[in-house]
């Protein structure tokens, strides 16, 4: 009999615009989650070095953007090695959201899945940054469609397929369907700091609110019949002052942390941290009975018995698109 597996969703503020300090805090949270019995821990979108919320207040800020790029995390770097070491020392799988810095100083909204042995199993880029995110982030490509991996959690839990998407990638039907087709059982839905809707007269989009984004994560759980770790960022007053986002639509007021764990039928399984305002830091834990995914898929398997490939199917091009292609390979 396979035992339930404990998972952890981090609801904590990074040290905005500070790579070294954010990596240090990430490693401490990984250790804390491991001591809490978790076998998998997930972070929110661009947790290192924090979500660049100023883009929703002003599209051009050369000084802030330069600081952000400088403090973004490279995949092959001593800082990433520290995160992998923390995973290995706590024997815990890590799903990390980060701003990835390329060798030419472009940045991408990226996700890494690291095994309990400290091995990076996959790393991907968000295939299309959302709206104002395009002022600083580049697009992903074909290989970024490979976003689900098998992780062996040992004899107590066996192998489990873990996948991830970032933010409004959860609005893209074709991308979601391709992810679901890879058979994931636990999905990490990464989001930036979120603010609650103020009602029907709210000038912002409900689909960007606490309620709207959680609805998207719950819908993904229903569609995939997978458990979902809904991870959201935190941005409190000191960081708001640092980013100068008081007049923006993201990180306007302290809070943002509204993480939870969702069951494969869409129900929320966990309670909010603290008073639910989103300002408190902590870790959301849940013990997952993986048999519930099997039971739920007996009713709904959109890539199996509840599909009609004779009528509708998805075409995919996973080739990586490069800026320089040798003659004869075009």
Short mmCIF file of N, CA and C in Angstrom, two decimals, residues 121-231:
data_model
loop_
_atom_site.label_atom_id
_atom_site.label_comp_id
_atom_site.label_asym_id
_atom_site.label_seq_id
_atom_site.Cartn_x
_atom_site.Cartn_y
_atom_site.Cartn_z
N UNK A 121 15.92 17.91 -13.00
CA UNK A 121 15.28 16.98 -13.92
C UNK A 121 14.77 17.69 -15.17
N UNK A 122 14.33 18.92 -15.00
CA UNK A 122 13.90 19.72 -16.14
C UNK A 122 13.89 21.19 -15.76
N UNK A 123 14.04 22.02 -16.77
CA UNK A 123 13.86 23.46 -16.57
C UNK A 123 13.19 23.97 -17.83
N UNK A 124 12.20 24.84 -17.65
CA UNK A 124 11.42 25.35 -18.77
C UNK A 124 11.19 26.85 -18.61
N UNK A 125 10.81 27.46 -19.75
CA UNK A 125 10.46 28.87 -19.77
C UNK A 125 8.99 29.04 -20.12
N UNK A 126 8.34 30.02 -19.52
CA UNK A 126 6.96 30.36 -19.87
C UNK A 126 6.92 30.65 -21.37
N UNK A 127 6.00 30.01 -22.09
CA UNK A 127 6.07 30.11 -23.54
C UNK A 127 5.66 31.49 -24.06
N UNK A 128 4.83 32.21 -23.31
CA UNK A 128 4.44 33.56 -23.71
C UNK A 128 4.18 34.40 -22.46
N UNK A 129 5.10 35.32 -22.13
CA UNK A 129 4.86 36.21 -21.00
C UNK A 129 3.55 36.98 -21.19
N UNK A 130 2.93 37.34 -20.08
CA UNK A 130 1.61 37.95 -20.09
C UNK A 130 1.69 39.48 -20.17
N UNK A 131 1.08 40.07 -21.18
CA UNK A 131 0.85 41.51 -21.27
C UNK A 131 2.12 42.29 -20.92
N UNK A 132 2.14 43.01 -19.80
CA UNK A 132 3.28 43.88 -19.47
C UNK A 132 4.56 43.10 -19.19
N UNK A 133 4.45 41.81 -18.91
CA UNK A 133 5.65 40.99 -18.70
C UNK A 133 6.54 40.99 -19.94
N UNK A 134 5.93 41.23 -21.10
CA UNK A 134 6.70 41.21 -22.34
C UNK A 134 7.65 42.40 -22.45
N UNK A 135 7.53 43.39 -21.56
CA UNK A 135 8.47 44.51 -21.60
C UNK A 135 9.86 44.11 -21.11
N UNK A 136 9.95 42.98 -20.39
CA UNK A 136 11.28 42.55 -19.92
C UNK A 136 11.60 41.09 -20.21
N UNK A 137 10.58 40.24 -20.34
CA UNK A 137 10.83 38.80 -20.49
C UNK A 137 10.69 38.33 -21.93
N UNK A 138 11.51 37.34 -22.31
CA UNK A 138 11.41 36.71 -23.62
C UNK A 138 10.50 35.50 -23.60
N UNK A 139 10.26 34.93 -24.79
CA UNK A 139 9.39 33.77 -24.96
C UNK A 139 10.15 32.47 -24.77
N UNK A 140 9.42 31.43 -24.39
CA UNK A 140 9.96 30.09 -24.42
C UNK A 140 9.89 29.51 -25.82
N UNK A 141 10.29 28.23 -25.97
CA UNK A 141 10.30 27.59 -27.28
C UNK A 141 9.88 26.13 -27.15
N UNK A 142 10.21 25.32 -28.16
CA UNK A 142 9.69 23.97 -28.24
C UNK A 142 10.00 23.09 -27.06
N UNK A 143 11.21 23.14 -26.56
CA UNK A 143 11.59 22.24 -25.46
C UNK A 143 10.84 22.57 -24.16
N UNK A 144 10.27 23.79 -24.08
CA UNK A 144 9.58 24.21 -22.87
C UNK A 144 8.21 23.57 -22.75
N UNK A 145 7.81 22.81 -23.77
CA UNK A 145 6.58 22.04 -23.69
C UNK A 145 6.77 20.76 -22.88
N UNK A 146 8.03 20.38 -22.65
CA UNK A 146 8.33 19.19 -21.84
C UNK A 146 8.38 19.61 -20.38
N UNK A 147 7.24 19.63 -19.72
CA UNK A 147 7.14 20.22 -18.39
C UNK A 147 6.63 19.26 -17.33
N UNK A 148 6.70 17.97 -17.60
CA UNK A 148 6.30 16.95 -16.63
C UNK A 148 7.42 15.92 -16.51
N UNK A 149 7.77 15.57 -15.26
CA UNK A 149 8.85 14.60 -15.04
C UNK A 149 8.40 13.53 -14.04
N UNK A 150 9.01 12.37 -14.14
CA UNK A 150 8.84 11.30 -13.15
C UNK A 150 9.83 11.51 -12.01
N UNK A 151 9.35 11.50 -10.78
CA UNK A 151 10.25 11.56 -9.63
C UNK A 151 10.00 10.32 -8.78
N UNK A 152 11.08 9.64 -8.45
CA UNK A 152 11.00 8.45 -7.60
C UNK A 152 11.14 8.87 -6.14
N UNK A 153 10.05 8.74 -5.39
CA UNK A 153 10.05 9.13 -3.98
C UNK A 153 10.31 7.94 -3.05
N UNK A 154 10.80 6.85 -3.61
CA UNK A 154 11.18 5.71 -2.79
C UNK A 154 10.03 4.76 -2.53
N UNK A 155 10.29 3.71 -1.75
CA UNK A 155 9.31 2.63 -1.57
C UNK A 155 8.01 3.08 -0.91
N UNK A 156 8.04 4.14 -0.12
CA UNK A 156 6.82 4.58 0.58
C UNK A 156 5.81 5.24 -0.37
N UNK A 157 6.33 5.87 -1.43
CA UNK A 157 5.45 6.65 -2.31
C UNK A 157 5.56 6.27 -3.78
N UNK A 158 6.65 5.64 -4.18
CA UNK A 158 6.83 5.25 -5.56
C UNK A 158 7.11 6.43 -6.48
N UNK A 159 6.94 6.21 -7.78
CA UNK A 159 7.18 7.25 -8.78
C UNK A 159 5.90 8.07 -8.98
N UNK A 160 6.08 9.39 -9.02
CA UNK A 160 4.95 10.30 -9.21
C UNK A 160 5.34 11.30 -10.29
N UNK A 161 4.41 11.58 -11.21
CA UNK A 161 4.65 12.56 -12.27
C UNK A 161 4.32 13.97 -11.77
N UNK A 162 5.31 14.86 -11.84
CA UNK A 162 5.19 16.23 -11.35
C UNK A 162 5.31 17.18 -12.53
N UNK A 163 4.40 18.15 -12.64
CA UNK A 163 4.45 19.12 -13.72
C UNK A 163 4.21 20.53 -13.21
N UNK A 164 4.38 21.52 -14.10
CA UNK A 164 4.20 22.91 -13.68
C UNK A 164 3.86 23.80 -14.87
N UNK A 165 3.13 24.86 -14.57
CA UNK A 165 2.87 25.96 -15.49
C UNK A 165 2.89 27.25 -14.69
N UNK A 166 3.04 28.37 -15.40
CA UNK A 166 3.16 29.67 -14.74
C UNK A 166 1.96 30.55 -15.06
N UNK A 167 1.29 31.01 -14.01
CA UNK A 167 0.33 32.09 -14.08
C UNK A 167 -0.73 31.85 -15.17
N UNK A 168 -0.85 32.81 -16.09
CA UNK A 168 -1.92 32.72 -17.09
C UNK A 168 -1.67 31.68 -18.17
N UNK A 169 -0.60 30.88 -18.05
CA UNK A 169 -0.53 29.69 -18.88
C UNK A 169 -1.73 28.79 -18.58
N UNK A 170 -2.35 28.99 -17.41
CA UNK A 170 -3.53 28.21 -17.04
C UNK A 170 -4.79 28.69 -17.75
N UNK A 171 -4.66 29.68 -18.65
CA UNK A 171 -5.79 30.07 -19.49
C UNK A 171 -5.66 29.51 -20.90
N UNK A 172 -4.55 28.86 -21.21
CA UNK A 172 -4.27 28.42 -22.57
C UNK A 172 -4.69 26.97 -22.77
N UNK A 173 -5.83 26.72 -23.41
CA UNK A 173 -6.36 25.36 -23.51
C UNK A 173 -5.40 24.36 -24.15
N UNK A 174 -4.71 24.77 -25.22
CA UNK A 174 -3.84 23.81 -25.91
C UNK A 174 -2.64 23.46 -25.06
N UNK A 175 -2.05 24.45 -24.40
CA UNK A 175 -0.90 24.20 -23.53
C UNK A 175 -1.31 23.33 -22.36
N UNK A 176 -2.46 23.61 -21.78
CA UNK A 176 -2.93 22.78 -20.66
C UNK A 176 -3.15 21.34 -21.13
N UNK A 177 -3.76 21.19 -22.29
CA UNK A 177 -4.05 19.84 -22.77
C UNK A 177 -2.76 19.05 -23.01
N UNK A 178 -1.76 19.74 -23.57
CA UNK A 178 -0.48 19.06 -23.79
C UNK A 178 0.16 18.64 -22.47
N UNK A 179 0.07 19.51 -21.47
CA UNK A 179 0.62 19.17 -20.15
C UNK A 179 -0.11 17.98 -19.55
N UNK A 180 -1.43 18.02 -19.62
CA UNK A 180 -2.23 16.91 -19.09
C UNK A 180 -1.91 15.60 -19.80
N UNK A 181 -1.61 15.69 -21.10
CA UNK A 181 -1.33 14.48 -21.88
C UNK A 181 -0.07 13.76 -21.42
N UNK A 182 0.77 14.46 -20.66
CA UNK A 182 2.00 13.85 -20.15
C UNK A 182 1.77 13.07 -18.85
N UNK A 183 0.52 13.05 -18.39
CA UNK A 183 0.15 12.16 -17.29
C UNK A 183 0.47 12.65 -15.90
N UNK A 184 0.61 13.95 -15.72
CA UNK A 184 1.00 14.44 -14.39
C UNK A 184 -0.04 14.09 -13.34
N UNK A 185 0.47 13.87 -12.13
CA UNK A 185 -0.37 13.54 -10.99
C UNK A 185 -0.39 14.66 -9.96
N UNK A 186 0.70 15.41 -9.89
CA UNK A 186 0.77 16.61 -9.05
C UNK A 186 1.22 17.76 -9.93
N UNK A 187 0.45 18.83 -9.92
CA UNK A 187 0.74 20.00 -10.75
C UNK A 187 1.03 21.19 -9.86
N UNK A 188 2.06 21.95 -10.21
CA UNK A 188 2.39 23.19 -9.50
C UNK A 188 1.95 24.36 -10.37
N UNK A 189 1.00 25.14 -9.84
CA UNK A 189 0.50 26.33 -10.52
C UNK A 189 1.13 27.55 -9.84
N UNK A 190 2.04 28.20 -10.55
CA UNK A 190 2.78 29.33 -9.98
C UNK A 190 2.12 30.65 -10.35
N UNK A 191 1.97 31.53 -9.35
CA UNK A 191 1.35 32.83 -9.55
C UNK A 191 2.16 33.92 -8.86
N UNK A 192 2.04 35.18 -9.30
CA UNK A 192 2.67 36.29 -8.60
C UNK A 192 1.84 36.65 -7.36
N UNK A 193 2.21 37.68 -6.60
CA UNK A 193 1.34 38.15 -5.52
C UNK A 193 -0.01 38.58 -6.08
N UNK A 194 -1.08 38.21 -5.39
CA UNK A 194 -2.44 38.44 -5.89
C UNK A 194 -3.22 39.32 -4.91
N UNK A 195 -4.12 40.12 -5.44
CA UNK A 195 -4.99 40.97 -4.62
C UNK A 195 -6.43 40.52 -4.79
N UNK A 196 -7.25 40.61 -3.73
CA UNK A 196 -8.65 40.21 -3.84
C UNK A 196 -9.45 41.17 -4.70
N UNK A 197 -10.47 40.65 -5.34
CA UNK A 197 -11.38 41.50 -6.10
C UNK A 197 -12.17 42.39 -5.15
N UNK A 198 -12.46 43.59 -5.57
CA UNK A 198 -13.26 44.50 -4.75
C UNK A 198 -14.73 44.47 -5.14
N UNK A 199 -15.11 43.60 -6.05
CA UNK A 199 -16.51 43.47 -6.41
C UNK A 199 -16.78 43.73 -7.88
N UNK A 200 -18.06 43.87 -8.22
CA UNK A 200 -18.45 43.98 -9.62
C UNK A 200 -17.94 45.26 -10.27
N UNK A 201 -17.62 46.27 -9.47
CA UNK A 201 -17.14 47.54 -10.02
C UNK A 201 -15.61 47.65 -9.99
N UNK A 202 -14.94 46.57 -9.64
CA UNK A 202 -13.47 46.58 -9.63
C UNK A 202 -12.97 46.90 -11.04
N UNK A 203 -12.11 47.93 -11.19
CA UNK A 203 -11.64 48.29 -12.54
C UNK A 203 -10.68 47.27 -13.14
N UNK A 204 -10.11 46.42 -12.31
CA UNK A 204 -9.20 45.40 -12.82
C UNK A 204 -9.94 44.16 -13.31
N UNK A 205 -9.19 43.22 -13.86
CA UNK A 205 -9.77 41.97 -14.34
C UNK A 205 -9.97 41.00 -13.18
N UNK A 206 -11.17 40.43 -13.08
CA UNK A 206 -11.41 39.42 -12.05
C UNK A 206 -10.48 38.24 -12.23
N UNK A 207 -10.12 37.94 -13.46
CA UNK A 207 -9.24 36.81 -13.76
C UNK A 207 -7.80 37.03 -13.31
N UNK A 208 -7.48 38.25 -12.83
CA UNK A 208 -6.16 38.53 -12.24
C UNK A 208 -6.22 38.60 -10.71
N UNK A 209 -7.40 38.40 -10.15
CA UNK A 209 -7.60 38.55 -8.70
C UNK A 209 -7.29 37.26 -7.97
N UNK A 210 -7.30 37.33 -6.64
CA UNK A 210 -7.15 36.14 -5.81
C UNK A 210 -8.18 35.08 -6.23
N UNK A 211 -9.42 35.53 -6.33
CA UNK A 211 -10.51 34.60 -6.62
C UNK A 211 -10.40 34.04 -8.04
N UNK A 212 -10.08 34.91 -8.99
CA UNK A 212 -9.99 34.47 -10.38
C UNK A 212 -8.87 33.49 -10.62
N UNK A 213 -7.69 33.78 -10.04
CA UNK A 213 -6.55 32.89 -10.26
C UNK A 213 -6.72 31.56 -9.56
N UNK A 214 -7.31 31.58 -8.35
CA UNK A 214 -7.59 30.30 -7.69
C UNK A 214 -8.60 29.50 -8.50
N UNK A 215 -9.57 30.19 -9.11
CA UNK A 215 -10.54 29.51 -9.96
C UNK A 215 -9.85 28.82 -11.13
N UNK A 216 -8.86 29.48 -11.72
CA UNK A 216 -8.12 28.87 -12.83
C UNK A 216 -7.36 27.63 -12.37
N UNK A 217 -6.76 27.71 -11.18
CA UNK A 217 -6.05 26.54 -10.65
C UNK A 217 -7.01 25.41 -10.33
N UNK A 218 -8.17 25.74 -9.78
CA UNK A 218 -9.16 24.71 -9.48
C UNK A 218 -9.71 24.09 -10.76
N UNK A 219 -9.91 24.91 -11.77
CA UNK A 219 -10.37 24.39 -13.06
C UNK A 219 -9.34 23.44 -13.65
N UNK A 220 -8.04 23.80 -13.50
CA UNK A 220 -6.99 22.91 -14.00
C UNK A 220 -7.03 21.57 -13.26
N UNK A 221 -7.27 21.61 -11.95
CA UNK A 221 -7.37 20.37 -11.19
C UNK A 221 -8.50 19.50 -11.72
N UNK A 222 -9.65 20.11 -12.00
CA UNK A 222 -10.79 19.36 -12.53
C UNK A 222 -10.45 18.76 -13.89
N UNK A 223 -9.86 19.58 -14.76
CA UNK A 223 -9.57 19.12 -16.12
C UNK A 223 -8.52 18.02 -16.15
N UNK A 224 -7.54 18.11 -15.26
CA UNK A 224 -6.42 17.15 -15.27
C UNK A 224 -6.64 15.98 -14.33
N UNK A 225 -7.55 16.14 -13.37
CA UNK A 225 -7.73 15.17 -12.29
C UNK A 225 -6.42 14.93 -11.55
N UNK A 226 -5.64 16.02 -11.40
CA UNK A 226 -4.39 15.98 -10.66
C UNK A 226 -4.52 16.87 -9.42
N UNK A 227 -3.70 16.59 -8.41
CA UNK A 227 -3.57 17.52 -7.30
C UNK A 227 -2.86 18.78 -7.81
N UNK A 228 -3.24 19.93 -7.28
CA UNK A 228 -2.61 21.19 -7.69
C UNK A 228 -2.10 21.93 -6.46
N UNK A 229 -0.82 22.30 -6.50
CA UNK A 229 -0.24 23.20 -5.52
C UNK A 229 -0.34 24.61 -6.09
N UNK A 230 -1.27 25.38 -5.57
CA UNK A 230 -1.53 26.75 -6.02
C UNK A 230 -0.63 27.67 -5.20
N UNK A 231 0.48 28.12 -5.81
CA UNK A 231 1.49 28.88 -5.08
C UNK A 231 1.45 30.34 -5.52
#
